mmCIF file of C-alpha atoms and ligand atoms in Angstrom:
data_model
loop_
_atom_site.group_PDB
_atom_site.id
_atom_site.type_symbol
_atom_site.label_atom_id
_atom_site.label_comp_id
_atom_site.label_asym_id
_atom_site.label_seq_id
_atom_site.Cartn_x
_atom_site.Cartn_y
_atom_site.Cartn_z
ATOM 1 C CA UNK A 1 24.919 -10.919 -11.200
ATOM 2 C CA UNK A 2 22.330 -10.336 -14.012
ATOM 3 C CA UNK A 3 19.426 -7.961 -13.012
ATOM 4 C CA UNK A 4 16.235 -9.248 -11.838
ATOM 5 C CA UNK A 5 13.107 -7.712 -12.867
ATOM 6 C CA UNK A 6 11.251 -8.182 -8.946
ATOM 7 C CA UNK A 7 7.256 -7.511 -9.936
ATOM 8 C CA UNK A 8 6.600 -8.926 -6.436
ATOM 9 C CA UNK A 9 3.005 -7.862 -5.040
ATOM 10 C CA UNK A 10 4.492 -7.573 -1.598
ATOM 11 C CA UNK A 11 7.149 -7.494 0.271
ATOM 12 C CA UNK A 12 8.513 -5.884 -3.208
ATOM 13 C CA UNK A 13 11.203 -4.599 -4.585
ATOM 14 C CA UNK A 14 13.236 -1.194 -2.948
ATOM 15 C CA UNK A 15 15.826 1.191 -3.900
ATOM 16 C CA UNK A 16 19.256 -0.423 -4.058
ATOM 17 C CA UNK A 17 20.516 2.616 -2.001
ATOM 18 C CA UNK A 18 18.020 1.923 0.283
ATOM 19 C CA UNK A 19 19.085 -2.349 0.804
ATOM 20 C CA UNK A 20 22.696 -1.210 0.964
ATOM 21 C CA UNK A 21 22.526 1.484 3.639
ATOM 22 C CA UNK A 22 20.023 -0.701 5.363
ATOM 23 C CA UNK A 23 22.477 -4.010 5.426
ATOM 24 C CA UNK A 24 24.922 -1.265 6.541
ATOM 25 C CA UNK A 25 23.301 -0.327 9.442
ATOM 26 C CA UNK A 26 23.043 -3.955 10.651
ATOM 27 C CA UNK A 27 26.831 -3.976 11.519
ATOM 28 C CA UNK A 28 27.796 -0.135 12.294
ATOM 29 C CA UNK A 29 25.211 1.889 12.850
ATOM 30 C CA UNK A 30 25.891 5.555 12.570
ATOM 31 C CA UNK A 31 29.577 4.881 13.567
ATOM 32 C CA UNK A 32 28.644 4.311 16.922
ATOM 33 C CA UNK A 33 29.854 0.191 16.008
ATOM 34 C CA UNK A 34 27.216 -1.190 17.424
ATOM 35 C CA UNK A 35 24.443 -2.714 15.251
ATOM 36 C CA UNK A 36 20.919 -0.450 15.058
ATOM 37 C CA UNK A 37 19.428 -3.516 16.131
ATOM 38 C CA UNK A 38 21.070 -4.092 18.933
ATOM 39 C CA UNK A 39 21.164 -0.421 20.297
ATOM 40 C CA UNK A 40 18.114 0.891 22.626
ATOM 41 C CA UNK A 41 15.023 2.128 20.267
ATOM 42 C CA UNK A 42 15.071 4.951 23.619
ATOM 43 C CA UNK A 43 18.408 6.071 22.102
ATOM 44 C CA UNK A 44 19.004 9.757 20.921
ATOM 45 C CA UNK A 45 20.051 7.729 17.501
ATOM 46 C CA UNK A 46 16.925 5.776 17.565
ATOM 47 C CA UNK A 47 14.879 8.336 18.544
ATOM 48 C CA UNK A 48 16.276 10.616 15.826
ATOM 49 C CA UNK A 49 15.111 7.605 13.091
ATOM 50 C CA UNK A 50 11.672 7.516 14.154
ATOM 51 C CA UNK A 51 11.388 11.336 14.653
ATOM 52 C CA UNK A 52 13.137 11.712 11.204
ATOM 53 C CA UNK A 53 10.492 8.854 9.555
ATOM 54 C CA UNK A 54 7.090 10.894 10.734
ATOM 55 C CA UNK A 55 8.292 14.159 9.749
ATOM 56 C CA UNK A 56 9.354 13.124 6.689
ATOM 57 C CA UNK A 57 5.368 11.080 6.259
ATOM 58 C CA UNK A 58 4.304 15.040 7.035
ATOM 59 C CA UNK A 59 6.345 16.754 4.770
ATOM 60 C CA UNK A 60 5.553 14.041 1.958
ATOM 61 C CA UNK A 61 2.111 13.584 2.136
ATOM 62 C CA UNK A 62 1.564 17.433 2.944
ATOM 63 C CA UNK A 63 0.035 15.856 6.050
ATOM 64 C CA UNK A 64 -1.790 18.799 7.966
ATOM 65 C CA UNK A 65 -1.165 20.326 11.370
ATOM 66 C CA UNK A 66 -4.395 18.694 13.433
ATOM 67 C CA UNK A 67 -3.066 14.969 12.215
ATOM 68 C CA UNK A 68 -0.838 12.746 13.682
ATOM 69 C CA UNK A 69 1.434 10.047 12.752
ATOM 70 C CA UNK A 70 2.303 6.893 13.774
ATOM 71 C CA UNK A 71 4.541 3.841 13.050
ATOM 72 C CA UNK A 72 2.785 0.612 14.878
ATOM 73 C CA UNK A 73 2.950 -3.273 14.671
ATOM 74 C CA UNK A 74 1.034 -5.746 13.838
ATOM 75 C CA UNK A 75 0.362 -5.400 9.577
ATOM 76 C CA UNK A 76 -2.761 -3.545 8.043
ATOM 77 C CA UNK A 77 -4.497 -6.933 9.176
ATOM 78 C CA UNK A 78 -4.560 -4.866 12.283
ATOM 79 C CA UNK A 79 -5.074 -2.300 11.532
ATOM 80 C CA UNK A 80 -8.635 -3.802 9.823
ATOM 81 C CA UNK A 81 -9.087 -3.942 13.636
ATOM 82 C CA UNK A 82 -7.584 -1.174 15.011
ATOM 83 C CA UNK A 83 -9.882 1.023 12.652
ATOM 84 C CA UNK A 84 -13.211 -0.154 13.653
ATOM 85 C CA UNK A 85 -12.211 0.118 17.057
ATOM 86 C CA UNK A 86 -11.187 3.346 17.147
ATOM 87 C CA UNK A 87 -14.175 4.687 14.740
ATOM 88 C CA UNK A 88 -16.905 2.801 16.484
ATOM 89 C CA UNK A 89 -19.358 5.721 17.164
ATOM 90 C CA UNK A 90 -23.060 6.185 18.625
ATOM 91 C CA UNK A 91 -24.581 3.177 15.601
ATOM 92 C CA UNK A 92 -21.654 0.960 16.917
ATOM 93 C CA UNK A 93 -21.837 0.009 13.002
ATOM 94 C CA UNK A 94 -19.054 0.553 10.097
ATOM 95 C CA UNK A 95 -19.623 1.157 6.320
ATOM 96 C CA UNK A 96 -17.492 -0.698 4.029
ATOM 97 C CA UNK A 97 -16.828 -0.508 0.642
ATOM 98 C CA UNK A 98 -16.241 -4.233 -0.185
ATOM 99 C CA UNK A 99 -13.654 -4.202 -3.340
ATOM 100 C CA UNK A 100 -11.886 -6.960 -2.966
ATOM 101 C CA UNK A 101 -10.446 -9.954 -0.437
ATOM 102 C CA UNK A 102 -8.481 -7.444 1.882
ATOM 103 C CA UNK A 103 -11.999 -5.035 2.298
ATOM 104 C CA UNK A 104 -13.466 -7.578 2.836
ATOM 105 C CA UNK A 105 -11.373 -9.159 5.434
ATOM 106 C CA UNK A 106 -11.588 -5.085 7.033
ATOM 107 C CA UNK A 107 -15.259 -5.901 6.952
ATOM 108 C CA UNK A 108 -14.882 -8.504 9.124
ATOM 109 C CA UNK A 109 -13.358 -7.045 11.798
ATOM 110 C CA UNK A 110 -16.124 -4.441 12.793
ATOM 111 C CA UNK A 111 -17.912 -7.227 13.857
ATOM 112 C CA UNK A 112 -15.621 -7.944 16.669
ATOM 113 C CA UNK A 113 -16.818 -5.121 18.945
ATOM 114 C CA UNK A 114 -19.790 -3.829 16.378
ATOM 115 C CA UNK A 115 -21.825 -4.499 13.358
ATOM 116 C CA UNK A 116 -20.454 -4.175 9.800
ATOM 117 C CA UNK A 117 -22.168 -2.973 6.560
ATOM 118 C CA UNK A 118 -21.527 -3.560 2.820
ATOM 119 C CA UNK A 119 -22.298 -0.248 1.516
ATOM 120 C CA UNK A 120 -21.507 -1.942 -1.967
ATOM 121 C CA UNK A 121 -19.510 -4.671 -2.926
ATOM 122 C CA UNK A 122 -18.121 -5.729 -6.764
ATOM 123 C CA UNK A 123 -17.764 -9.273 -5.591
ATOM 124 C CA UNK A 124 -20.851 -9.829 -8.022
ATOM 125 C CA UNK A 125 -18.052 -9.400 -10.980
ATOM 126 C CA UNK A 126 -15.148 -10.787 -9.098
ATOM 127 C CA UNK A 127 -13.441 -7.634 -7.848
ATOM 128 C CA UNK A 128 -12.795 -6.156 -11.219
ATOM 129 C CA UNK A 129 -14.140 -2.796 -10.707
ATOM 130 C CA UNK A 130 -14.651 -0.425 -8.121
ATOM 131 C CA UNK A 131 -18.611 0.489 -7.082
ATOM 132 C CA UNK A 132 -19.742 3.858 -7.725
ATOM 133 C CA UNK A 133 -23.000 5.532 -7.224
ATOM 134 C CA UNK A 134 -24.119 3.724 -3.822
ATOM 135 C CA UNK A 135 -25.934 5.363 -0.712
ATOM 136 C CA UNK A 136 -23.935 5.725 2.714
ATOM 137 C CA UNK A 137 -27.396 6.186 4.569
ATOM 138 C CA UNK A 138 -27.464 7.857 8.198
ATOM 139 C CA UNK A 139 -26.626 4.572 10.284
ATOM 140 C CA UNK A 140 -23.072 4.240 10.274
ATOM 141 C CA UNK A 141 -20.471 5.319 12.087
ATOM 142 C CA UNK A 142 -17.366 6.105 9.250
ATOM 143 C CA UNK A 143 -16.943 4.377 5.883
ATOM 144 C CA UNK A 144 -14.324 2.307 4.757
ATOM 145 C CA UNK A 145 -12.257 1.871 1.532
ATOM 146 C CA UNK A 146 -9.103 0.390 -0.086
ATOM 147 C CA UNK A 147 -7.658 2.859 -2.142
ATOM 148 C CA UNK A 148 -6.012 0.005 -3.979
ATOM 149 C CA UNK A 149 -6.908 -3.726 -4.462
ATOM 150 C CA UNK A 150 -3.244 -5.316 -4.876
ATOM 151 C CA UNK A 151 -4.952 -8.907 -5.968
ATOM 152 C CA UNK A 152 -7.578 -8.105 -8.247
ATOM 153 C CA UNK A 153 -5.447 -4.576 -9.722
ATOM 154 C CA UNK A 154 -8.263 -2.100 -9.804
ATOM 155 C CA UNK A 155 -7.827 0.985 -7.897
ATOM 156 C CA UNK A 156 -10.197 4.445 -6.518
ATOM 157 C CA UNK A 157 -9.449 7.218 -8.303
ATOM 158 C CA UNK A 158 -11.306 9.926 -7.048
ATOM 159 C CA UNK A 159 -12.344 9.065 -2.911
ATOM 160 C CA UNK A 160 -15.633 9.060 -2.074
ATOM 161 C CA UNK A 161 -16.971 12.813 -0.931
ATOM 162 C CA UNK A 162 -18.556 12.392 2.331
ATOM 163 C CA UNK A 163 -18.959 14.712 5.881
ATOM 164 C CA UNK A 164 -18.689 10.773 8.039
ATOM 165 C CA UNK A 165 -15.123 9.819 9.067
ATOM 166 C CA UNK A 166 -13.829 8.438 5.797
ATOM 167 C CA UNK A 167 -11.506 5.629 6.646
ATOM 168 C CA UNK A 168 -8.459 4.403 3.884
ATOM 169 C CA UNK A 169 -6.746 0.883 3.780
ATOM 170 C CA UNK A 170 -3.673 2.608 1.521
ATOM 171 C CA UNK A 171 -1.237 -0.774 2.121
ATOM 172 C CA UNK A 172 -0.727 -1.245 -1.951
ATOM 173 C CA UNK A 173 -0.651 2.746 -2.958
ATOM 174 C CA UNK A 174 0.397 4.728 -0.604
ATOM 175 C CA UNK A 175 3.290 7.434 -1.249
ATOM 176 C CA UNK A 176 2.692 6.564 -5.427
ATOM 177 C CA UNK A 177 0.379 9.453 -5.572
ATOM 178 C CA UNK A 178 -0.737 12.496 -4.554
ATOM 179 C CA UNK A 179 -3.542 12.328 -1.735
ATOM 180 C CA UNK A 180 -5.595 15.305 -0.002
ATOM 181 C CA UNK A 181 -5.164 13.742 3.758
ATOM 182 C CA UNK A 182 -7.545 16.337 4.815
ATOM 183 C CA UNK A 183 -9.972 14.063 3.289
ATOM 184 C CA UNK A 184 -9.678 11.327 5.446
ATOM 185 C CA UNK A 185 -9.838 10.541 9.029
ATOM 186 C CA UNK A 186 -7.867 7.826 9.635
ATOM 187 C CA UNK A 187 -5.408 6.631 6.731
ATOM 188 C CA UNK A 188 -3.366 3.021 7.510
ATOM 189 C CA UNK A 189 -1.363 1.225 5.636
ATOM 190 C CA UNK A 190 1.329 -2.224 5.916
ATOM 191 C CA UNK A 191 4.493 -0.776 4.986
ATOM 192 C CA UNK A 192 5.844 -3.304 2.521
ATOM 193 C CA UNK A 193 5.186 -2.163 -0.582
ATOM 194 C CA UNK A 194 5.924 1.487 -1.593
ATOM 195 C CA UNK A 195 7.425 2.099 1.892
ATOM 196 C CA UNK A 196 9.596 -0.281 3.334
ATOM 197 C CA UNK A 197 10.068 -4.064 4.287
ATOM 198 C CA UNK A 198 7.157 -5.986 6.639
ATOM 199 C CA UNK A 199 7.025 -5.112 10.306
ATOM 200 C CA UNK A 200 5.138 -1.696 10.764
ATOM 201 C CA UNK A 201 2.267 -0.149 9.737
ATOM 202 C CA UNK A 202 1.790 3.973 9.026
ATOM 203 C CA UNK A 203 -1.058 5.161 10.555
ATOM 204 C CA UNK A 204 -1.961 8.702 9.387
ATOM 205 C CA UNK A 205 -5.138 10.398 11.330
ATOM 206 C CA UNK A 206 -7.111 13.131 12.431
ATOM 207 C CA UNK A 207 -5.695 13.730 16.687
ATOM 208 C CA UNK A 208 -9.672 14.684 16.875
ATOM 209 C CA UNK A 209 -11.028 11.022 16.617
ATOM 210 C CA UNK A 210 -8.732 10.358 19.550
ATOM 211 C CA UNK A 211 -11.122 9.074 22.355
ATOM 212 C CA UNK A 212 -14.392 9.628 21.166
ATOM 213 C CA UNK A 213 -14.601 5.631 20.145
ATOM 214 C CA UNK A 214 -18.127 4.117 22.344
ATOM 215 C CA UNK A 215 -16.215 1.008 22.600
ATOM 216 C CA UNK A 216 -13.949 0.293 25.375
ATOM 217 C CA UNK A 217 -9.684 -0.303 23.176
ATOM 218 C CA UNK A 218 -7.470 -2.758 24.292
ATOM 219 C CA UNK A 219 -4.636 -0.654 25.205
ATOM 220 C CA UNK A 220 -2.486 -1.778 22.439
ATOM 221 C CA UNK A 221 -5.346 -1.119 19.741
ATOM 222 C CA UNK A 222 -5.781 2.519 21.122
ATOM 223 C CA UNK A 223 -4.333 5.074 18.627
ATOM 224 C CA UNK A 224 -4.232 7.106 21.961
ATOM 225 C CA UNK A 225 -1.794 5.010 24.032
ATOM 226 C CA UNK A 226 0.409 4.971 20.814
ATOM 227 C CA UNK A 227 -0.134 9.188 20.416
ATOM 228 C CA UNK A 228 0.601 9.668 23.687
ATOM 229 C CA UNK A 229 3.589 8.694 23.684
ATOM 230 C CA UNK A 230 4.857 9.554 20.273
ATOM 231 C CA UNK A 231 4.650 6.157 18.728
ATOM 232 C CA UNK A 232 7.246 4.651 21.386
ATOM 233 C CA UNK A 233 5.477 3.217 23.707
ATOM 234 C CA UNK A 234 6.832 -0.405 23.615
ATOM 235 C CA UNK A 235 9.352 -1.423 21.503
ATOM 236 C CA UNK A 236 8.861 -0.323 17.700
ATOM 237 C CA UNK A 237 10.445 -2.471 15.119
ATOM 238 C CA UNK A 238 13.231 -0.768 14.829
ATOM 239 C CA UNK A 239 14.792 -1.979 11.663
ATOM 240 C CA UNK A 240 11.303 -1.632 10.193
ATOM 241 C CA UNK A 241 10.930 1.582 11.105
ATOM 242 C CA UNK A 242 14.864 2.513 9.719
ATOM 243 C CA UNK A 243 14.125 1.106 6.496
ATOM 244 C CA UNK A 244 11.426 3.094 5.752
ATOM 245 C CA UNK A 245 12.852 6.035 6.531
ATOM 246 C CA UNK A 246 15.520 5.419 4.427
ATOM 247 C CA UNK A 247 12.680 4.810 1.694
ATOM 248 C CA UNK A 248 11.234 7.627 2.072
ATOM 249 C CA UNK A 249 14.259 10.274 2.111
ATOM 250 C CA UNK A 250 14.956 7.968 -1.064
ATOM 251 C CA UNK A 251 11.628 9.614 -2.396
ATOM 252 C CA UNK A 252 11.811 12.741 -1.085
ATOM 253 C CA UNK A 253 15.495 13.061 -2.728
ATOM 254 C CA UNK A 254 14.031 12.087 -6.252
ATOM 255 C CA UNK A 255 11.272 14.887 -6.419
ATOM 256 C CA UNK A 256 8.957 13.180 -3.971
ATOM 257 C CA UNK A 257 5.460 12.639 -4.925
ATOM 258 C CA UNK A 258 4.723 14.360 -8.174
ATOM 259 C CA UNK A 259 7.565 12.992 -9.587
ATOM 260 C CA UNK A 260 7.036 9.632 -8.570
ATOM 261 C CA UNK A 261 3.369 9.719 -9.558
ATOM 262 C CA UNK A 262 4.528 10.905 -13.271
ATOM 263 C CA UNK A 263 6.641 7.897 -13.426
ATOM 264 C CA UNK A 264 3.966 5.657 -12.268
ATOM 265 C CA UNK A 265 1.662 6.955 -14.468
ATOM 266 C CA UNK A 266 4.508 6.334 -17.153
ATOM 267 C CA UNK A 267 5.195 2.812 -16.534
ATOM 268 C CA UNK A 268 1.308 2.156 -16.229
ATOM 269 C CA UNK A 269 0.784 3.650 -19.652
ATOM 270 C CA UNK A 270 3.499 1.335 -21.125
ATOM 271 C CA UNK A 271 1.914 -2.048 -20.042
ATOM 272 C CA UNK A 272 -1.620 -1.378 -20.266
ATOM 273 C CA UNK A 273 -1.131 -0.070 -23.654
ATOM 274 C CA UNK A 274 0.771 -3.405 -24.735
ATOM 275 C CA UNK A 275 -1.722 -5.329 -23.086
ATOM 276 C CA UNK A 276 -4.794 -3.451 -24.806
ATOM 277 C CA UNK A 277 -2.495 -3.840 -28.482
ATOM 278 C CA UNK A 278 -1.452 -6.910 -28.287
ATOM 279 C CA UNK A 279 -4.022 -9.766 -28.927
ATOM 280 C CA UNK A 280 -2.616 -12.835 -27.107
ATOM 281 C CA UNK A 281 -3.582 -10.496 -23.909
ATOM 282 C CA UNK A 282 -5.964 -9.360 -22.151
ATOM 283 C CA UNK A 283 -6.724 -7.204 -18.835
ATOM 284 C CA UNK A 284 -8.873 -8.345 -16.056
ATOM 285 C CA UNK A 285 -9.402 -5.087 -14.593
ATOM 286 C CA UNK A 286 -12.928 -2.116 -15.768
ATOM 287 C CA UNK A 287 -10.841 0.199 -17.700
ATOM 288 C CA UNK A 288 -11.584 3.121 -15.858
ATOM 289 C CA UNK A 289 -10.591 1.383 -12.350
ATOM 290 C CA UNK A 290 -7.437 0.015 -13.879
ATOM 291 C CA UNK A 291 -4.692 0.260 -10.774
ATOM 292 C CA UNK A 292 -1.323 2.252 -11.680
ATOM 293 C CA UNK A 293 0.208 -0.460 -8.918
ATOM 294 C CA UNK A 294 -0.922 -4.326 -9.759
ATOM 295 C CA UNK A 295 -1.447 -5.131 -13.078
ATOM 296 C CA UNK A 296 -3.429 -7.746 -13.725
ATOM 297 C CA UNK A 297 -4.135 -9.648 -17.283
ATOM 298 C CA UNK A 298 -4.194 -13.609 -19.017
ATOM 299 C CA UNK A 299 -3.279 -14.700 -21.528
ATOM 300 C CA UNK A 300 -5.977 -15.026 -24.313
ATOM 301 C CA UNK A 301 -4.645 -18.646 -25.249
ATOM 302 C CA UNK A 302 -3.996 -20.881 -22.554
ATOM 303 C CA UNK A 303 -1.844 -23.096 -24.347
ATOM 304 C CA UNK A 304 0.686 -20.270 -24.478
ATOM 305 C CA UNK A 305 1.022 -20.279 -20.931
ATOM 306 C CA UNK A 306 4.725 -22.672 -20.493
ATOM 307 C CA UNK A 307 5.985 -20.879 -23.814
ATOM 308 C CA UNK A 308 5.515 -17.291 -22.131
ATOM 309 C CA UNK A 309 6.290 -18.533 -18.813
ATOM 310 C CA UNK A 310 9.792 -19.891 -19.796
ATOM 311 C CA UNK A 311 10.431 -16.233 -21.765
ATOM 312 C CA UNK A 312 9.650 -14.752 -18.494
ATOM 313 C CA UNK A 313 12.276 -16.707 -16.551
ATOM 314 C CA UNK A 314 14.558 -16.342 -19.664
ATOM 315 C CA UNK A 315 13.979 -12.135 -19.470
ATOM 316 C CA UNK A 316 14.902 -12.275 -15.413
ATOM 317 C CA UNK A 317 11.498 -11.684 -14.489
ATOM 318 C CA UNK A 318 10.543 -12.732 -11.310
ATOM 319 C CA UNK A 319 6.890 -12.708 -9.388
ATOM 320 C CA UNK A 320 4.889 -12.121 -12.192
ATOM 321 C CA UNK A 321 2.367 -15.325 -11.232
ATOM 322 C CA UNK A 322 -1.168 -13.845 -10.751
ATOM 323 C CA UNK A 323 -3.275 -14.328 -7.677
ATOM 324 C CA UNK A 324 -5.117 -17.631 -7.394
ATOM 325 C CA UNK A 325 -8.571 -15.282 -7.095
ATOM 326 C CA UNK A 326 -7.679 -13.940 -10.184
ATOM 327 C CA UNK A 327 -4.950 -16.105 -12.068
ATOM 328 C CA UNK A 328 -2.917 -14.916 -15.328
ATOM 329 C CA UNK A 329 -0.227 -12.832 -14.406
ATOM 330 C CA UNK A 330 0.075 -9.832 -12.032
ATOM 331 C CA UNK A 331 2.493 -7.126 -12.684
ATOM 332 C CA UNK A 332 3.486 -4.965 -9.452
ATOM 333 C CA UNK A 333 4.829 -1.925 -10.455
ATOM 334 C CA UNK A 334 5.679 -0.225 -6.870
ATOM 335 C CA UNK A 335 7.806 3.141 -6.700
ATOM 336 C CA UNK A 336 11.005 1.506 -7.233
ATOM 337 C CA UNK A 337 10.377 -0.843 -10.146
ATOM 338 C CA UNK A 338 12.378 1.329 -12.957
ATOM 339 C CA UNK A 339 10.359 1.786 -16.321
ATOM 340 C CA UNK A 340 13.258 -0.155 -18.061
ATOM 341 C CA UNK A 341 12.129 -3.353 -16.068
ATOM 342 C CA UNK A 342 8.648 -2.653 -17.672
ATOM 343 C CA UNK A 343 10.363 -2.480 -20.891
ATOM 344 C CA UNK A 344 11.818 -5.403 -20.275
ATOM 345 C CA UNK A 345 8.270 -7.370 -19.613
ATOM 346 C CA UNK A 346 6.703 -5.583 -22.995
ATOM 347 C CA UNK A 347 9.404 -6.861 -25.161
ATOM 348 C CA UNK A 348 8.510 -10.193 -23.673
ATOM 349 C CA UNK A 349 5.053 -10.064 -24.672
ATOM 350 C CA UNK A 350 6.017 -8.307 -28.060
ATOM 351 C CA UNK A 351 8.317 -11.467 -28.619
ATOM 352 C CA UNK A 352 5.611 -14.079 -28.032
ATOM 353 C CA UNK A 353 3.267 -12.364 -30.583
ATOM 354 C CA UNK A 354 6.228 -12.528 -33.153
ATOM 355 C CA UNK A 355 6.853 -16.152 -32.361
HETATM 356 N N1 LIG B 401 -4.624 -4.427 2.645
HETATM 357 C C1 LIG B 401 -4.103 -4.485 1.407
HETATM 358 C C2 LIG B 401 -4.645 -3.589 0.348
HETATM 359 C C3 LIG B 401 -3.060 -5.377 1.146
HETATM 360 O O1 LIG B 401 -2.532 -5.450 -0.089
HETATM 361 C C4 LIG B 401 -2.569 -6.205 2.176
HETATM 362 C C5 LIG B 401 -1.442 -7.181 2.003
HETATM 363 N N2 LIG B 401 -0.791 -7.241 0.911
HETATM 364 C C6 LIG B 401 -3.158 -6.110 3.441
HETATM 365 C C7 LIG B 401 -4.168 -5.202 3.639
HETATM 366 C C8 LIG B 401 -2.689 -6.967 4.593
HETATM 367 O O2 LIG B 401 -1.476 -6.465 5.014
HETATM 368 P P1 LIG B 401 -0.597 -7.167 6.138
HETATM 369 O O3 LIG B 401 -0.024 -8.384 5.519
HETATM 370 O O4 LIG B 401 0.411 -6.098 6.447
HETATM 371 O O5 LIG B 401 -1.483 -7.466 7.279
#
């Protein structure tokens, strides 16, 4: 079968080695012949996967000692919730940094059991940068940011310095780069993009935030009930949960983060700099907020659109297609998109300049 070039924003491409020790574990599961999922997640095999996947989220993200981590349900939808819940402090208010649809969706949330506040938004410019330069004031209880906005492809690059509980939405970035988690009190993020497929979410937090909230938690939105009991207590999605294991022993076994972030930096460096050279394009994101993940761009030319389009499907490359918010194309360039598939995609545009 001819290669595929898979710049989908999510779910997204993933090691081979990962998809074929995954679809192995669907029929014989650590020899045992039995499926993993059809075994009990209270298992010593199961137990060993989950144990395996947080202590390799440690070891990765040099995660300190006072922080726990946890592999929930539910999406980073949820977690919008779970946050504000769990933050909610004396103001019964949350800060958010509004840069794009999914902070702004987090926004929303607080207002479930609280009151939320746009500490700055770039809406005014349609997402294409990230705010700098703004005021937290004394009111509010933690402030929240996306570290990456995977529609409109701009991304933080130094976090905001601050002694509140900062709180990080890192769905579309997580694991590309390196991260001080000391710096944050609460870090969540969905898992299918640089992790694993859909069906848990990594939370990543400070076991000091742990019930101080002034709201009363649904049980199931409590980081607490999910501490206490060592992120088993119901069911976890098991296969979810393998697969990103898998994913990250993947990373850890090819140099882990530094060496992952040098490649991403690579492969960024490669598009934008066909993008900024040649003239049919253009990029949609503030240089200086330009995301190492989503790439977004148009073309200058409109009319060029089917001719480029039918290249693209004529070069293998699939999910490309911009956001509607944004439109033009998109590139996601997650951990385990190789450089030569961004190769690929600049001798595309190359070709259409020559035509
Ligand atoms: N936050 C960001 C930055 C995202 O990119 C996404 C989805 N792609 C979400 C939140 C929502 O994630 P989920 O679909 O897991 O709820």
């Amino acid at each position: 079968m001819a290669k595929v070039h898979n710049y989908s924003a999510g779910p997204c491409i993933l090691p081979n080695e990962v998809f074929k020790e995954a679809a192995d574990s669907i029929l014989n599961f650590n020899n045992l012949n039995l499926s993993l999922i059809e075994i009990s997640h209270r298992s010593k095999d199961f137990v060993d996967v989950m144990e395996e996947a947080r202590s390799l989220v440690k070891e990765l993200l040099e995660v300190p000692e006072d922080y726990d981590v946890l592999f929930l349900q539910g999406g980073a939808s949820l977690g919008f919730l779970t946050a504000a819940y769990n933050l909610m402090g004396v103001n019964k208010t949350g800060g958010y940094l509004v840069t794009g649809s999914w902070a702004k969706k987090a926004a929303k949330e607080a207002s479930f059991m609280g009151e939320s506040v746009t500490i700055a938004s770039s809406e005014d410019n349609n997402f294409n940068y990230i705010p700098k330069n703004y005021e937290l004031g004394n009111n509010i209880d933690y402030f929240h940011v996306t570290s990456n906005n995977t529609i409109f492809g701009t991304q933080i690059k130094d976090f905001p310095k601050t002694d509140l509980p900062l709180v990080c939405d890192m769905s579309s970035d997580i694991f590309s780069r390196k991260i001080n988690v000391a710096d944050f009190d609460l870090i969540y993020a969905g898992a299918q993009k640089n992790m694993g497929p859909a069906g848990t979410t990594l939370y990543i937090f400070k076991k000091e935030i742990l019930g101080k909230s002034s709201v009363p938690i649904p049980t199931m939105l409590n980081l607490k009930t999910h501490a206490d009991k060592d992120s088993m207590f119901n069911t976890p999605p098991v296969f979810a949960v393998y697969t990103s294991m898998l994913t990250l022993r993947w990373l850890k076994n090819n140099g882990g983060i530094v060496n992952i972030e040098r490649k991403n930096q690579e492969k960024a460096d490669l598009l934008y700099s066909e993008i900024d050279r040649n003239n049919l394009f253009e990029g949609t994101a503030n240089i200086e907020d330009r995301s190492n993940m989503n790439v977004t761009f148009t073309l200058k030319d409109e009319t060029l659109k089917e001719t480029f389009d039918n290249m693209l499907v004529d070069a293998n490359i699939s999910g490309l297609k911009g956001h509607r918010s944004v439109g033009g194309y998109r590139a996601s360039m997650y951990n385990a998109l190789p450089i030569e598939s961004v190769q690929v995609l600049v001798d595309v545009m190359k070709k259409l300049e020559n035509k």
